[in-house]
Amino acid sequence: MISTELDAAGVREPSLRAAYEHCRSVNARHGKTFFLATRLLAPRQRPAVHALYGFARGADDILDDFDARSPEQRAEQLQQLSTRLFNSLVQNRRGDDNPTLTAVVHTARRYDIGWDLFDDFLASMRMDLTVTDYPDRKSLERYMYGSAEVIGLQLLPVLGTAGPREEAAPYAAALGKAFQLTNFLRDIDEDLSRGRVYLPADELAAHGVDRDLLTWCRANRRTDVRVRAALAEQHAITRAVYDQARPGIQELAPASRPCVAAALTLYSEILDSIEAVDFEIFGRRATVGKPRRLAVAVTGLAGAWVNRIRYGGV
């Protein structure tokens, strides 16, 4: 299957093929829902999406792997990653043997994805080294632009658009934000284990919630009634962002719509799972079951084939 994808994408050089294969394996191993959605893309699009995922995952692993590295060591690794990407992508220097960088630089050049989007992403990653709380929505939005919205903007040229790219861009950014807000709710327990809270402190405080109360919930595997009310508000805000993003599916190239629609459906249903357990998310992880994921994928696959036949593309 990977050979078919690389052939369709016009990737012939052996070392470059190996780099893309590496990124695909990272996506398949670590991003199961996202990887499933990529199966609905045309084969020629998939390697680029895997490369972008692989780069983002590599940066995230520098931050979040549980090991003995100090914040200073992680900061140095992030800076090295940034410098190596800049040297390859902007300075056009050769010789970097990192397969993820090899693939993502090739993708960025092919699809005209600017350095500024990668720079903004890495800036938000650096914030995770020192910022553990966000006092208000504005500060969280600043973080999410680099950590989530730019991912949607990076993917946009790969997905293609029905009209001018700038018209589709706000929707792509909103969808990236919706996905990340969903993660913030689903992973609040895990984030607390890393010392972070990705919910606006002032909005939590309006319900009598602070970090200490969240920590108590984590320790006791219970959701306090005040925390439940605060999470319900964050849940509603996230739903509204999905509503903002959904019309953007029609702004995409027809062949890409089933993939993005499936991803939106599956991720938004994580919110359904959180609501179904009445926000008892400490000590458990809200997920969408495999049968449902497969059902959405089958429906999306049928739509993808129809669109490829109707509009062309492989």
Coordinates of N, CA, C and O in Angstrom, one line a residue, residues 156-269:
L156 N -3.9 22.5 4.5 CA -4.8 23.0 3.5 C -4.3 22.9 2.1 O -5.0 22.4 1.2
P157 N -3.0 23.2 1.7 CA -2.6 23.0 0.4 C -2.5 21.6 -0.1 O -2.6 21.3 -1.3
V158 N -2.3 20.7 0.9 CA -2.3 19.2 0.5 C -3.7 18.8 0.2 O -3.9 18.0 -0.8
L159 N -4.7 19.2 1.0 CA -6.1 18.8 0.8 C -6.6 19.5 -0.5 O -7.5 18.9 -1.2
G160 N -6.2 20.7 -0.8 CA -6.7 21.4 -1.9 C -8.0 22.1 -1.6 O -8.7 21.8 -0.7
T161 N -8.3 23.2 -2.3 CA -9.5 24.0 -2.1 C -10.3 24.2 -3.3 O -9.8 24.1 -4.4
A162 N -11.6 24.4 -3.1 CA -12.5 24.6 -4.2 C -12.4 26.0 -4.8 O -12.7 26.2 -6.0
G163 N -11.9 26.9 -4.0 CA -11.7 28.3 -4.4 C -10.4 28.8 -3.9 O -9.5 28.0 -3.6
P164 N -10.3 30.1 -3.8 CA -9.0 30.7 -3.2 C -8.7 30.1 -1.8 O -9.6 30.0 -1.0
R165 N -7.4 29.8 -1.6 CA -7.0 29.2 -0.4 C -7.3 30.1 0.8 O -7.7 29.6 1.9
E166 N -7.2 31.4 0.6 CA -7.5 32.3 1.8 C -8.9 32.2 2.3 O -9.2 32.6 3.4
E167 N -9.8 31.9 1.4 CA -11.2 31.8 1.8 C -11.4 30.5 2.7 O -12.3 30.5 3.6
A168 N -10.7 29.5 2.4 CA -10.8 28.2 3.2 C -10.0 28.3 4.5 O -10.3 27.5 5.4
A169 N -9.0 29.2 4.6 CA -8.0 29.2 5.7 C -8.7 29.3 7.0 O -8.3 28.6 8.0
P170 N -9.6 30.3 7.2 CA -10.2 30.4 8.6 C -10.9 29.1 9.1 O -10.9 28.8 10.3
Y171 N -11.5 28.4 8.2 CA -12.2 27.2 8.5 C -11.2 26.1 8.9 O -11.4 25.3 9.9
A172 N -10.1 26.0 8.1 CA -9.1 25.0 8.5 C -8.5 25.3 9.8 O -8.2 24.4 10.6
A173 N -8.2 26.6 10.1 CA -7.7 27.0 11.4 C -8.7 26.6 12.5 O -8.3 26.1 13.6
A174 N -9.9 26.9 12.3 CA -11.0 26.6 13.3 C -11.1 25.1 13.6 O -11.2 24.7 14.8
L175 N -10.9 24.3 12.6 CA -11.0 22.8 12.8 C -9.8 22.3 13.6 O -10.0 21.5 14.5
G176 N -8.6 22.9 13.3 CA -7.5 22.5 14.1 C -7.7 22.9 15.6 O -7.3 22.1 16.5
K177 N -8.3 24.1 15.8 CA -8.6 24.5 17.2 C -9.6 23.6 17.8 O -9.4 23.2 19.0
A178 N -10.6 23.2 17.1 CA -11.6 22.3 17.7 C -11.1 21.0 18.1 O -11.4 20.5 19.2
F179 N -10.2 20.4 17.3 CA -9.5 19.2 17.6 C -8.7 19.3 18.9 O -8.8 18.5 19.8
Q180 N -8.0 20.4 19.0 CA -7.2 20.6 20.2 C -8.0 20.9 21.5 O -7.7 20.3 22.5
L181 N -9.0 21.6 21.3 CA -9.9 21.9 22.5 C -10.5 20.5 23.0 O -10.7 20.3 24.2
T182 N -10.8 19.7 22.0 CA -11.3 18.3 22.4 C -10.3 17.6 23.2 O -10.6 16.9 24.2
N183 N -9.0 17.6 22.7 CA -7.9 17.0 23.4 C -7.8 17.5 24.8 O -7.5 16.8 25.8
F184 N -7.9 18.8 25.0 CA -7.8 19.5 26.3 C -8.8 18.9 27.3 O -8.5 18.7 28.4
L185 N -10.0 18.7 26.8 CA -11.0 18.1 27.7 C -10.8 16.6 28.0 O -10.8 16.2 29.1
R186 N -10.5 15.9 26.9 CA -10.3 14.5 27.1 C -9.1 14.2 27.9 O -9.1 13.2 28.7
D187 N -8.0 15.0 27.8 CA -6.7 14.6 28.4 C -6.4 15.5 29.7 O -5.3 15.5 30.1
I188 N -7.4 16.1 30.3 CA -7.1 16.9 31.4 C -6.4 16.1 32.5 O -5.5 16.7 33.2
D189 N -6.8 14.9 32.7 CA -6.1 14.1 33.7 C -4.6 13.9 33.4 O -3.7 14.1 34.2
E190 N -4.4 13.5 32.1 CA -3.0 13.3 31.7 C -2.2 14.6 31.7 O -1.0 14.5 32.1
D191 N -2.8 15.7 31.3 CA -2.1 16.9 31.3 C -1.7 17.4 32.8 O -0.6 17.9 33.0
L192 N -2.6 17.1 33.7 CA -2.3 17.4 35.1 C -1.1 16.6 35.6 O -0.3 17.1 36.4
S193 N -0.9 15.4 35.1 CA 0.3 14.6 35.5 C 1.5 15.2 35.0 O 2.6 14.9 35.5
R194 N 1.4 16.0 33.9 CA 2.6 16.8 33.4 C 2.7 18.2 34.0 O 3.5 19.0 33.6
G195 N 1.8 18.5 34.9 CA 1.8 19.8 35.6 C 1.2 20.9 34.8 O 1.3 22.1 35.1
R196 N 0.3 20.6 33.8 CA -0.3 21.6 32.9 C -1.8 21.6 33.0 O -2.4 20.5 33.2
V197 N -2.4 22.7 32.8 CA -3.8 22.9 32.7 C -4.1 23.8 31.5 O -3.7 24.9 31.4
Y198 N -4.7 23.2 30.5 CA -5.0 23.9 29.2 C -6.5 24.4 29.2 O -7.1 24.3 28.2
L199 N -6.9 25.0 30.3 CA -8.3 25.5 30.4 C -8.1 26.9 31.0 O -7.3 27.1 31.9
P200 N -8.8 27.9 30.5 CA -8.6 29.3 31.0 C -9.0 29.4 32.5 O -10.1 29.1 32.9
A201 N -8.0 29.9 33.2 CA -8.2 29.9 34.7 C -9.4 30.8 35.1 O -10.1 30.5 36.1
D202 N -9.6 31.9 34.4 CA -10.7 32.8 34.8 C -12.0 32.2 34.6 O -13.0 32.3 35.4
E203 N -12.1 31.4 33.5 CA -13.4 30.7 33.2 C -13.7 29.6 34.2 O -14.8 29.3 34.6
L204 N -12.6 28.9 34.6 CA -12.7 27.9 35.7 C -13.1 28.5 37.0 O -14.0 28.0 37.7
A205 N -12.5 29.7 37.3 CA -12.7 30.3 38.6 C -14.2 30.8 38.7 O -14.7 30.9 39.8
A206 N -14.8 31.1 37.6 CA -16.2 31.5 37.6 C -17.1 30.4 38.2 O -18.2 30.7 38.7
H207 N -16.6 29.2 38.2 CA -17.4 28.1 38.8 C -16.8 27.6 40.1 O -17.1 26.5 40.6
G208 N -15.8 28.4 40.6 CA -15.2 28.0 41.9 C -14.1 26.9 41.7 O -13.8 26.2 42.7
V209 N -13.5 26.8 40.5 CA -12.6 25.8 40.2 C -11.2 26.4 40.1 O -11.0 27.4 39.4
D210 N -10.2 25.7 40.7 CA -8.8 26.1 40.5 C -7.9 24.9 40.3 O -8.5 23.7 40.3
R211 N -6.6 25.0 40.2 CA -5.7 23.9 40.0 C -5.8 22.9 41.2 O -5.8 21.7 41.0
D212 N -5.9 23.4 42.4 CA -6.0 22.5 43.5 C -7.2 21.6 43.5 O -7.1 20.4 43.8
L213 N -8.3 22.1 43.1 CA -9.5 21.3 43.0 C -9.4 20.3 41.9 O -9.8 19.1 42.0
L214 N -8.8 20.7 40.7 CA -8.6 19.7 39.7 C -7.6 18.6 40.1 O -7.8 17.4 39.8
T215 N -6.6 19.0 40.9 CA -5.7 18.0 41.4 C -6.4 17.0 42.4 O -6.1 15.8 42.4
W216 N -7.3 17.6 43.2 CA -8.1 16.7 44.1 C -8.9 15.7 43.3 O -9.0 14.5 43.6
C217 N -9.5 16.2 42.2 CA -10.3 15.3 41.4 C -9.5 14.2 40.8 O -9.9 13.0 40.7
R218 N -8.3 14.5 40.4 CA -7.4 13.5 39.8 C -7.0 12.5 40.9 O -7.0 11.3 40.6
A219 N -6.7 13.0 42.0 CA -6.2 12.1 43.1 C -7.4 11.1 43.6 O -7.1 10.0 43.9
N220 N -8.6 11.6 43.5 CA -9.7 10.9 44.1 C -10.6 10.2 43.0 O -11.6 9.5 43.2
R221 N -10.1 10.4 41.7 CA -10.9 9.8 40.5 C -12.3 10.2 40.6 O -13.2 9.3 40.3
R222 N -12.6 11.4 40.9 CA -14.0 11.9 41.0 C -14.1 13.3 40.4 O -13.1 14.1 40.5
T223 N -15.2 13.6 39.8 CA -15.4 15.0 39.3 C -16.3 15.7 40.2 O -17.5 15.4 40.3
D224 N -15.8 16.7 40.9 CA -16.5 17.6 41.8 C -17.6 18.3 41.0 O -17.4 18.6 39.8
V225 N -18.7 18.6 41.6 CA -19.8 19.2 41.0 C -19.4 20.6 40.3 O -19.9 20.9 39.3
R226 N -18.5 21.3 41.0 CA -18.1 22.6 40.4 C -17.2 22.3 39.2 O -17.4 23.1 38.2
V227 N -16.4 21.3 39.2 CA -15.6 21.0 38.0 C -16.5 20.5 36.9 O -16.3 20.9 35.7
R228 N -17.5 19.8 37.2 CA -18.5 19.3 36.2 C -19.1 20.5 35.5 O -19.2 20.5 34.2
A229 N -19.5 21.5 36.2 CA -20.1 22.7 35.6 C -19.1 23.4 34.7 O -19.5 23.9 33.6
A230 N -17.9 23.5 35.2 CA -16.8 24.2 34.4 C -16.5 23.5 33.1 O -16.4 24.1 32.1
L231 N -16.5 22.1 33.2 CA -16.2 21.3 32.0 C -17.3 21.4 31.1 O -17.1 21.4 29.8
A232 N -18.5 21.4 31.6 CA -19.7 21.5 30.7 C -19.6 22.8 29.9 O -20.0 22.9 28.7
E233 N -19.2 23.9 30.5 CA -19.1 25.2 29.8 C -18.0 25.1 28.7 O -18.2 25.5 27.6
Q234 N -16.8 24.5 29.0 CA -15.8 24.3 28.1 C -16.2 23.4 26.9 O -15.9 23.6 25.7
H235 N -17.0 22.4 27.3 CA -17.6 21.5 26.3 C -18.5 22.2 25.3 O -18.4 22.0 24.0
A236 N -19.3 23.1 25.8 CA -20.2 23.9 24.9 C -19.4 24.8 24.0 O -19.7 25.0 22.8
I237 N -18.3 25.4 24.5 CA -17.4 26.3 23.7 C -16.8 25.5 22.6 O -16.7 26.0 21.5
T238 N -16.4 24.3 22.9 CA -15.7 23.5 21.9 C -16.7 23.1 20.8 O -16.4 23.1 19.6
R239 N -18.0 22.7 21.2 CA -19.0 22.4 20.2 C -19.2 23.6 19.3 O -19.4 23.4 18.1
A240 N -19.2 24.8 19.8 CA -19.4 26.0 19.0 C -18.2 26.2 18.0 O -18.5 26.6 16.8
V241 N -17.0 25.8 18.3 CA -15.9 25.9 17.4 C -16.1 24.9 16.3 O -15.8 25.2 15.1
Y242 N -16.6 23.7 16.6 CA -16.9 22.7 15.5 C -17.9 23.3 14.6 O -17.8 23.1 13.3
D243 N -18.9 24.0 15.1 CA -19.9 24.6 14.3 C -19.3 25.7 13.3 O -19.8 25.8 12.2
Q244 N -18.3 26.4 13.8 CA -17.7 27.4 13.0 C -16.9 26.7 11.9 O -16.8 27.2 10.7
A245 N -16.3 25.5 12.2 CA -15.4 24.9 11.2 C -16.1 24.1 10.2 O -15.7 24.0 9.0
R246 N -17.3 23.5 10.5 CA -18.0 22.6 9.6 C -18.3 23.1 8.2 O -18.1 22.4 7.3
P247 N -18.7 24.4 8.1 CA -19.0 24.8 6.7 C -17.8 24.8 5.8 O -17.9 24.8 4.6
G248 N -16.6 24.8 6.4 CA -15.4 24.8 5.6 C -15.1 23.6 4.8 O -14.3 23.6 3.9
I249 N -15.8 22.5 5.1 CA -15.6 21.2 4.4 C -16.0 21.5 2.9 O -15.3 21.0 2.0
Q250 N -17.0 22.3 2.7 CA -17.4 22.6 1.3 C -16.4 23.5 0.6 O -16.5 23.7 -0.6
E251 N -15.5 24.1 1.3 CA -14.5 25.0 0.7 C -13.3 24.1 0.2 O -12.4 24.7 -0.5
L252 N -13.2 22.9 0.6 CA -12.1 22.0 0.2 C -12.4 21.4 -1.2 O -13.5 21.4 -1.7
A253 N -11.3 20.9 -1.8 CA -11.4 20.1 -3.0 C -12.3 18.9 -2.8 O -12.2 18.3 -1.7
P254 N -13.2 18.6 -3.7 CA -14.2 17.5 -3.4 C -13.6 16.2 -3.0 O -14.1 15.5 -2.1
A255 N -12.4 15.9 -3.5 CA -11.8 14.6 -3.2 C -11.4 14.5 -1.7 O -11.3 13.4 -1.2
S256 N -11.2 15.7 -1.1 CA -10.7 15.7 0.3 C -11.8 15.8 1.3 O -11.6 15.6 2.5
R257 N -13.0 16.1 0.9 CA -14.1 16.4 1.8 C -14.5 15.1 2.7 O -14.7 15.3 3.9
P258 N -14.6 13.9 2.1 CA -14.9 12.8 3.0 C -13.9 12.6 4.1 O -14.3 12.2 5.2
C259 N -12.7 12.8 3.8 CA -11.6 12.6 4.9 C -11.9 13.6 6.0 O -11.9 13.2 7.2
V260 N -12.0 14.8 5.7 CA -12.1 15.9 6.7 C -13.5 15.7 7.4 O -13.5 15.9 8.7
A261 N -14.5 15.4 6.7 CA -15.8 15.1 7.3 C -15.7 14.0 8.3 O -16.3 14.1 9.4
A262 N -15.0 12.9 8.0 CA -14.9 11.8 8.9 C -14.1 12.2 10.1 O -14.4 11.8 11.2
A263 N -13.0 12.9 9.9 CA -12.2 13.3 11.0 C -13.0 14.2 12.0 O -12.9 14.1 13.2
L264 N -13.8 15.2 11.4 CA -14.6 16.0 12.2 C -15.6 15.2 13.0 O -15.9 15.4 14.2
T265 N -16.3 14.3 12.3 CA -17.3 13.4 13.0 C -16.7 12.7 14.1 O -17.2 12.7 15.3
L266 N -15.5 12.0 13.9 CA -15.0 11.1 14.9 C -14.5 12.0 16.1 O -14.7 11.6 17.3
Y267 N -13.8 13.1 15.8 CA -13.3 13.9 16.9 C -14.4 14.5 17.7 O -14.4 14.6 19.0
S268 N -15.5 15.0 17.0 CA -16.6 15.6 17.8 C -17.3 14.6 18.6 O -17.9 14.9 19.6
E269 N -17.3 13.3 18.2 CA -17.9 12.3 19.0 C -17.2 11.9 20.3 O -17.7 11.3 21.2

